[in-house]
Tab-separated table of C-alpha atoms in Angstrom:
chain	number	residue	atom	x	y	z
A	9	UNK	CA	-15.587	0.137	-2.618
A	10	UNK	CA	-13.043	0.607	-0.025
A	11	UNK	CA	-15.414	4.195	1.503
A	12	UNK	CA	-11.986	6.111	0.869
A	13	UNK	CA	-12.546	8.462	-1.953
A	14	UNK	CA	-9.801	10.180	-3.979
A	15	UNK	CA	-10.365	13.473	-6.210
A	16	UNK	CA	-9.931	13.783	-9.147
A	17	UNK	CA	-9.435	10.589	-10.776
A	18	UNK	CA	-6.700	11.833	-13.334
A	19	UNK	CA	-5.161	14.652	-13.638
A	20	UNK	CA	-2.683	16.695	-16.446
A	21	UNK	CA	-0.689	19.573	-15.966
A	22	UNK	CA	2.445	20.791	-16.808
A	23	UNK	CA	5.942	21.047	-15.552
A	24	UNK	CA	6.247	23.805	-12.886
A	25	UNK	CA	2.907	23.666	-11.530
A	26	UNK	CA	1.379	23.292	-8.386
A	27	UNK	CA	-1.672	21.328	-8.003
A	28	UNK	CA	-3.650	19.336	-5.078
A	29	UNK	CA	-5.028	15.867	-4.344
A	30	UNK	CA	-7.985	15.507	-2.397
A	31	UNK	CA	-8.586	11.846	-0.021
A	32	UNK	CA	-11.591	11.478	2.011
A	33	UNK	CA	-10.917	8.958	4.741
A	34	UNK	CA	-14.035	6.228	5.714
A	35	UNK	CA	-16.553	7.436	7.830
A	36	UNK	CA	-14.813	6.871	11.602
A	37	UNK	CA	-11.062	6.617	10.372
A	38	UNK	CA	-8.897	8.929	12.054
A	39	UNK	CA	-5.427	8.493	10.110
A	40	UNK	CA	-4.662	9.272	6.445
A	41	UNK	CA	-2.004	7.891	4.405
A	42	UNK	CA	-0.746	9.113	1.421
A	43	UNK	CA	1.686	6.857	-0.715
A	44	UNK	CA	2.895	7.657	-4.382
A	45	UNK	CA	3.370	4.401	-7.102
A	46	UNK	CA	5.393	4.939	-9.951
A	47	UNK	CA	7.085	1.913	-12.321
A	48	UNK	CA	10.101	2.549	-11.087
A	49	UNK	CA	9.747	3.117	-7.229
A	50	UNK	CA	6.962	1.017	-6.682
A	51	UNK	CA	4.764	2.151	-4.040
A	52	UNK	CA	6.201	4.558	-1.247
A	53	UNK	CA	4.820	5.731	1.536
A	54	UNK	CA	4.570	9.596	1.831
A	55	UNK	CA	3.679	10.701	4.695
A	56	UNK	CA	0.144	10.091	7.449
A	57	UNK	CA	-1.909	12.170	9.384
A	58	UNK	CA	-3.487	11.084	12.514
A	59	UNK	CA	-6.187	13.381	14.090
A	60	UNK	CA	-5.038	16.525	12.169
A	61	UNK	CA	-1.550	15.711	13.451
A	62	UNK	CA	1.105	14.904	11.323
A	63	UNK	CA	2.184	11.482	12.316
A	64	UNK	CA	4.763	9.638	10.152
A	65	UNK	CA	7.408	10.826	7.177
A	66	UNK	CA	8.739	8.951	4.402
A	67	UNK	CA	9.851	9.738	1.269
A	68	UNK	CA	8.171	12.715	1.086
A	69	UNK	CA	9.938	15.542	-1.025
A	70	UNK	CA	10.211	19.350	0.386
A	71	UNK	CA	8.096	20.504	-2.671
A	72	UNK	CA	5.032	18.260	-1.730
A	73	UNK	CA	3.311	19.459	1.493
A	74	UNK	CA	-0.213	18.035	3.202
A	75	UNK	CA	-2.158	18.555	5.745
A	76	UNK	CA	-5.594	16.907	7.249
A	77	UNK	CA	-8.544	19.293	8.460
A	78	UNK	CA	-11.047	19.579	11.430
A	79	UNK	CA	-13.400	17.607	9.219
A	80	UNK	CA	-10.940	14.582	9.007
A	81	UNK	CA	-10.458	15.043	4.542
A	82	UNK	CA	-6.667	15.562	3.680
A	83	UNK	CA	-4.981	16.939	0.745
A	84	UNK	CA	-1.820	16.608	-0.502
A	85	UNK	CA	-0.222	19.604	-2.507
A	86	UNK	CA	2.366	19.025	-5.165
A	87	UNK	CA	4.510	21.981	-6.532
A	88	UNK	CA	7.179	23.310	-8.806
A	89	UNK	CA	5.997	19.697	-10.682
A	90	UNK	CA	8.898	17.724	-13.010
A	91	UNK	CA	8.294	15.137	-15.203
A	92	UNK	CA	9.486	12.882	-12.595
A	93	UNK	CA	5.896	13.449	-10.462
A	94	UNK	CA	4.352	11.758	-12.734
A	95	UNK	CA	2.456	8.810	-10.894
A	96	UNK	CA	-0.097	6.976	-9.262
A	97	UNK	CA	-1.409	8.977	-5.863
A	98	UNK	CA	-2.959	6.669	-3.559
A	99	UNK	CA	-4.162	7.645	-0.061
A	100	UNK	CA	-5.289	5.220	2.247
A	101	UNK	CA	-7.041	5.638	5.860
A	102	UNK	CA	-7.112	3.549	9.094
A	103	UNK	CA	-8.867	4.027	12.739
A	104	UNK	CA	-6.043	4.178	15.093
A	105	UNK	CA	-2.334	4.836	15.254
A	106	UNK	CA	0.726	3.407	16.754
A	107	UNK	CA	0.284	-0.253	17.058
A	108	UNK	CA	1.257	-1.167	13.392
A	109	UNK	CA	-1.406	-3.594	13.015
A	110	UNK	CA	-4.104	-1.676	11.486
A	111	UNK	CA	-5.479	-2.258	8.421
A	112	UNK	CA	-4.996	0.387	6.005
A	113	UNK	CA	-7.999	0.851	3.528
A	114	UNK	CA	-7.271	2.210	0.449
A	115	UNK	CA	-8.451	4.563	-2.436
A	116	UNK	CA	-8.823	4.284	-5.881
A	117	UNK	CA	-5.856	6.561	-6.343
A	118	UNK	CA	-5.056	10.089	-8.369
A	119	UNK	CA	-3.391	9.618	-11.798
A	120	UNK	CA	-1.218	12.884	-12.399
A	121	UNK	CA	0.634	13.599	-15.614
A	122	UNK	CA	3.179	16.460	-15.653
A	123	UNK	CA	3.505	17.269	-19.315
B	19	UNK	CA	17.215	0.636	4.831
B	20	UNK	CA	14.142	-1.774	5.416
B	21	UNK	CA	13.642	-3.040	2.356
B	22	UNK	CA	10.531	-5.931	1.162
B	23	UNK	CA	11.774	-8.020	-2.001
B	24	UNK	CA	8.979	-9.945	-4.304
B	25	UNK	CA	11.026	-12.285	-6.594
B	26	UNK	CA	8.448	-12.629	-9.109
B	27	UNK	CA	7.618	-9.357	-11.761
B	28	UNK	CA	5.208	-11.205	-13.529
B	29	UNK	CA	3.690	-14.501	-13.119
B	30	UNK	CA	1.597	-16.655	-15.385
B	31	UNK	CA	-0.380	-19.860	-14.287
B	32	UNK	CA	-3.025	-21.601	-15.903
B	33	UNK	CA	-6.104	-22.606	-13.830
B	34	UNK	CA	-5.977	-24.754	-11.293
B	35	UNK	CA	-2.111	-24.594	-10.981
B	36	UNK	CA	-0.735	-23.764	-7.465
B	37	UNK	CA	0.874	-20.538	-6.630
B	38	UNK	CA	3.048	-19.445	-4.379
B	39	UNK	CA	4.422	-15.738	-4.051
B	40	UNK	CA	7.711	-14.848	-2.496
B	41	UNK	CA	8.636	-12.278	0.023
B	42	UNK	CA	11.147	-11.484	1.866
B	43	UNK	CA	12.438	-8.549	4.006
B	44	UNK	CA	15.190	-6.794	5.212
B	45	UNK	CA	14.526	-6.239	9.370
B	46	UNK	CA	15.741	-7.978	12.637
B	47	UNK	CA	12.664	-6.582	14.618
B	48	UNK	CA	9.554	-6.783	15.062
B	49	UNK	CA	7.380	-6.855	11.717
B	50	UNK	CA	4.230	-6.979	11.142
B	51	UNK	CA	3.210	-8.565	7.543
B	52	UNK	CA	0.061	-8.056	5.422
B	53	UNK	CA	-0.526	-9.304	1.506
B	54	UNK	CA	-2.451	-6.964	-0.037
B	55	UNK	CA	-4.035	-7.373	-3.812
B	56	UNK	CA	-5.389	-5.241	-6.778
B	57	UNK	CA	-7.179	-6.689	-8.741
B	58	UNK	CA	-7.527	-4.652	-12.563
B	59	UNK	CA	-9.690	-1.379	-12.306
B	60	UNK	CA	-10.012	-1.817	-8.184
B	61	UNK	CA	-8.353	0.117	-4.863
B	62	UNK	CA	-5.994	-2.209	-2.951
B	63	UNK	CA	-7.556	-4.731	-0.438
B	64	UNK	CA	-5.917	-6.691	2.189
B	65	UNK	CA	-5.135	-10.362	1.781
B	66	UNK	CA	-4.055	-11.411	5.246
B	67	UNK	CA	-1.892	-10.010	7.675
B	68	UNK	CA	0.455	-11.809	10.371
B	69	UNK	CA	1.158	-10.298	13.594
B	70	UNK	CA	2.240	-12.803	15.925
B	71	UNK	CA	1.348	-16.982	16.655
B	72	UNK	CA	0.121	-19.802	14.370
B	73	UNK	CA	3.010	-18.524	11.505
B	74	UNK	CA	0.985	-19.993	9.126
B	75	UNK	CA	-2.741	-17.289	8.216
B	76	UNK	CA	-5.269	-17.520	6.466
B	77	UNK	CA	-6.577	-14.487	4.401
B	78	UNK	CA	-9.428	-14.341	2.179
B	79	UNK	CA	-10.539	-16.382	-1.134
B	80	UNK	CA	-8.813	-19.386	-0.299
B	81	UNK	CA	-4.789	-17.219	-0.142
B	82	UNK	CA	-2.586	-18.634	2.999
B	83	UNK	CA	0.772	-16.834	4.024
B	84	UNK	CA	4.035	-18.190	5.697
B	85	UNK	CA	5.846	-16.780	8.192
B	86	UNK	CA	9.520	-18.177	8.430
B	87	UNK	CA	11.277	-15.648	10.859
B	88	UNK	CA	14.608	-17.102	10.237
B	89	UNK	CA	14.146	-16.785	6.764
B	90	UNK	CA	12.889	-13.184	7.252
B	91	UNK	CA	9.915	-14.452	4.455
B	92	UNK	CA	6.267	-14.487	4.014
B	93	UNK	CA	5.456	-15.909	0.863
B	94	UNK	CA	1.480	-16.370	0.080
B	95	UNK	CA	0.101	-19.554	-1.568
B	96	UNK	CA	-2.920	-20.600	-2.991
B	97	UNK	CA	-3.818	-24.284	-4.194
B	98	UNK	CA	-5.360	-23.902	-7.117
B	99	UNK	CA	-6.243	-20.395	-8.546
B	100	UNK	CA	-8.925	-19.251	-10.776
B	101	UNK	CA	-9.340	-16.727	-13.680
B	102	UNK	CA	-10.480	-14.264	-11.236
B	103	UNK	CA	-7.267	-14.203	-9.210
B	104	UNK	CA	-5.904	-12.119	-12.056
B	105	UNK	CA	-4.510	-9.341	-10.288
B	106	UNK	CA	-1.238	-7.760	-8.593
B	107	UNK	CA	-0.031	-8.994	-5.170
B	108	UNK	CA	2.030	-6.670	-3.357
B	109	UNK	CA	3.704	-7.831	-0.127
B	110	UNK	CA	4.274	-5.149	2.851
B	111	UNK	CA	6.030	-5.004	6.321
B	112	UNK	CA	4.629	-2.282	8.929
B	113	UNK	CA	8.255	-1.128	10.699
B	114	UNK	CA	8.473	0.503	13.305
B	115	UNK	CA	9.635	4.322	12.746
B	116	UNK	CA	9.657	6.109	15.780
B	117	UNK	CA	7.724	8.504	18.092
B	118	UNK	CA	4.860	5.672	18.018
B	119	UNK	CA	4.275	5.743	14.465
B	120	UNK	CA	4.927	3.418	12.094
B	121	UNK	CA	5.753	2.927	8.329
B	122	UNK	CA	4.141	0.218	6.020
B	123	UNK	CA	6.869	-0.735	3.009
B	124	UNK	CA	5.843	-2.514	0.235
B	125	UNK	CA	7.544	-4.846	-2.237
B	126	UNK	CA	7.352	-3.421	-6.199
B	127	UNK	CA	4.692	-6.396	-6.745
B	128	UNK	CA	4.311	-10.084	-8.657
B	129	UNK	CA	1.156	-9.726	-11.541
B	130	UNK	CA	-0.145	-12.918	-11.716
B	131	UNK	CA	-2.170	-13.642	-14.990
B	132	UNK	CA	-4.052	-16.816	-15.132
B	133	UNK	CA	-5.038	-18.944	-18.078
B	134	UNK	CA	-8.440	-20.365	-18.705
């Protein structure tokens, strides 16, 4: 148990809709990662959170949006969903930011299924 | 576009046989390098990471890494593995992305299955 926890575990909807992933960093982390796996991408970064702030941007699209609250959780919100959304969430946490050396500890990931 | 490359998709050993994982990745700067594994049903957990000195680190559960900068690789070896190192190995590079932050890219993964 990595003390990041990831809600729900699995998740089905269907194409169009909007829905939200829930990460709950380790007690005393301060940044959150998100990161979606998929067979063919492999796993991307999406975006991280440091603080509240947002920090970093990958290859986030402009449909998926996030943001991480006073109490340190972070969710990431998915809309107008395609088939193509269809992966692995994962969201991962760390204590600092900005040296590139810290370890990021990772979740047990959000399955979602766009039908 | 920084890019990490694993050579292997799938990789099948039987016990005892030695392994070694390749990486490479496409950066002239700075890097900093980390193995990470999943192992089936389980989060990802760091391996090792390399940041700087002795090129050659040690992680955990016996799993060493190479550092060969003019190579621009960091392949991970193990002696002899065991059932239990069943899993997928992903290889990542932390770039730097700007505005103090930084990005962690990872390679699409080996599986390594080992025989009994």
């Amino acid at each position: 148990d990595s003390g990041v926890t990831q809600t729900p575990k699995h998740l089905i909807t269907a194409t169009g809709q909007r829905v939200t992933l829930r990460c709950s960093p380790r007690s005393g982390d301060l940044s959150v990662y998100w990161y979606q796996q998929s067979l063919d991408q492999g796993l991307q970064f999406l975006i991280q959170y440091y603080n509240g702030e947002e920090r970093a941007k990958g290859n986030i699209l402009e449909r998926f949006s996030a943001q991480q609250f006073p109490d340190l959780h972070s969710e990431l919100n998915l809309s107008s969903l395609e088939l193509g959304d269809s992966a692995l969430y994962f969201c991962a946490s760390s204590v600092e930011w900005g040296t590139g050396r810290s370890e990021q500890y990772f979740g047990p990931g959000t399955r979602l299924t766009v039908t | 576009a920084q890019s990490v490359s694993q050579h292997n998709h799938h990789v099948i050993l039987s016990e005892a046989a030695s392994l070694e994982l390749g990486c490479n990745y496409s950066y002239g700067g700075t890097v900093n390098l980390f193995w990470y594994v999943q192992y089936p049903g389980q989060h990802l957990q760091l391996l090792l990471k390399y940041f700087s000195g002795d090129p050659l680190v040690k992680g955990i559960k016996g799993f060493e890494a190479e550092f060969i900068k003019s190579k621009f690789s960091f392949n991970l070896r193990k002696p002899s593995v065991q059932w239990s190192d069943t899993a997928e190995y992903f290889c990542a590079v932390n770039i730097y992305s700007g505005a103090g932050s930084y990005q962690l890219t990872f390679g699409k993964g080996t599986k390594l299955s080992v025989i009994p």
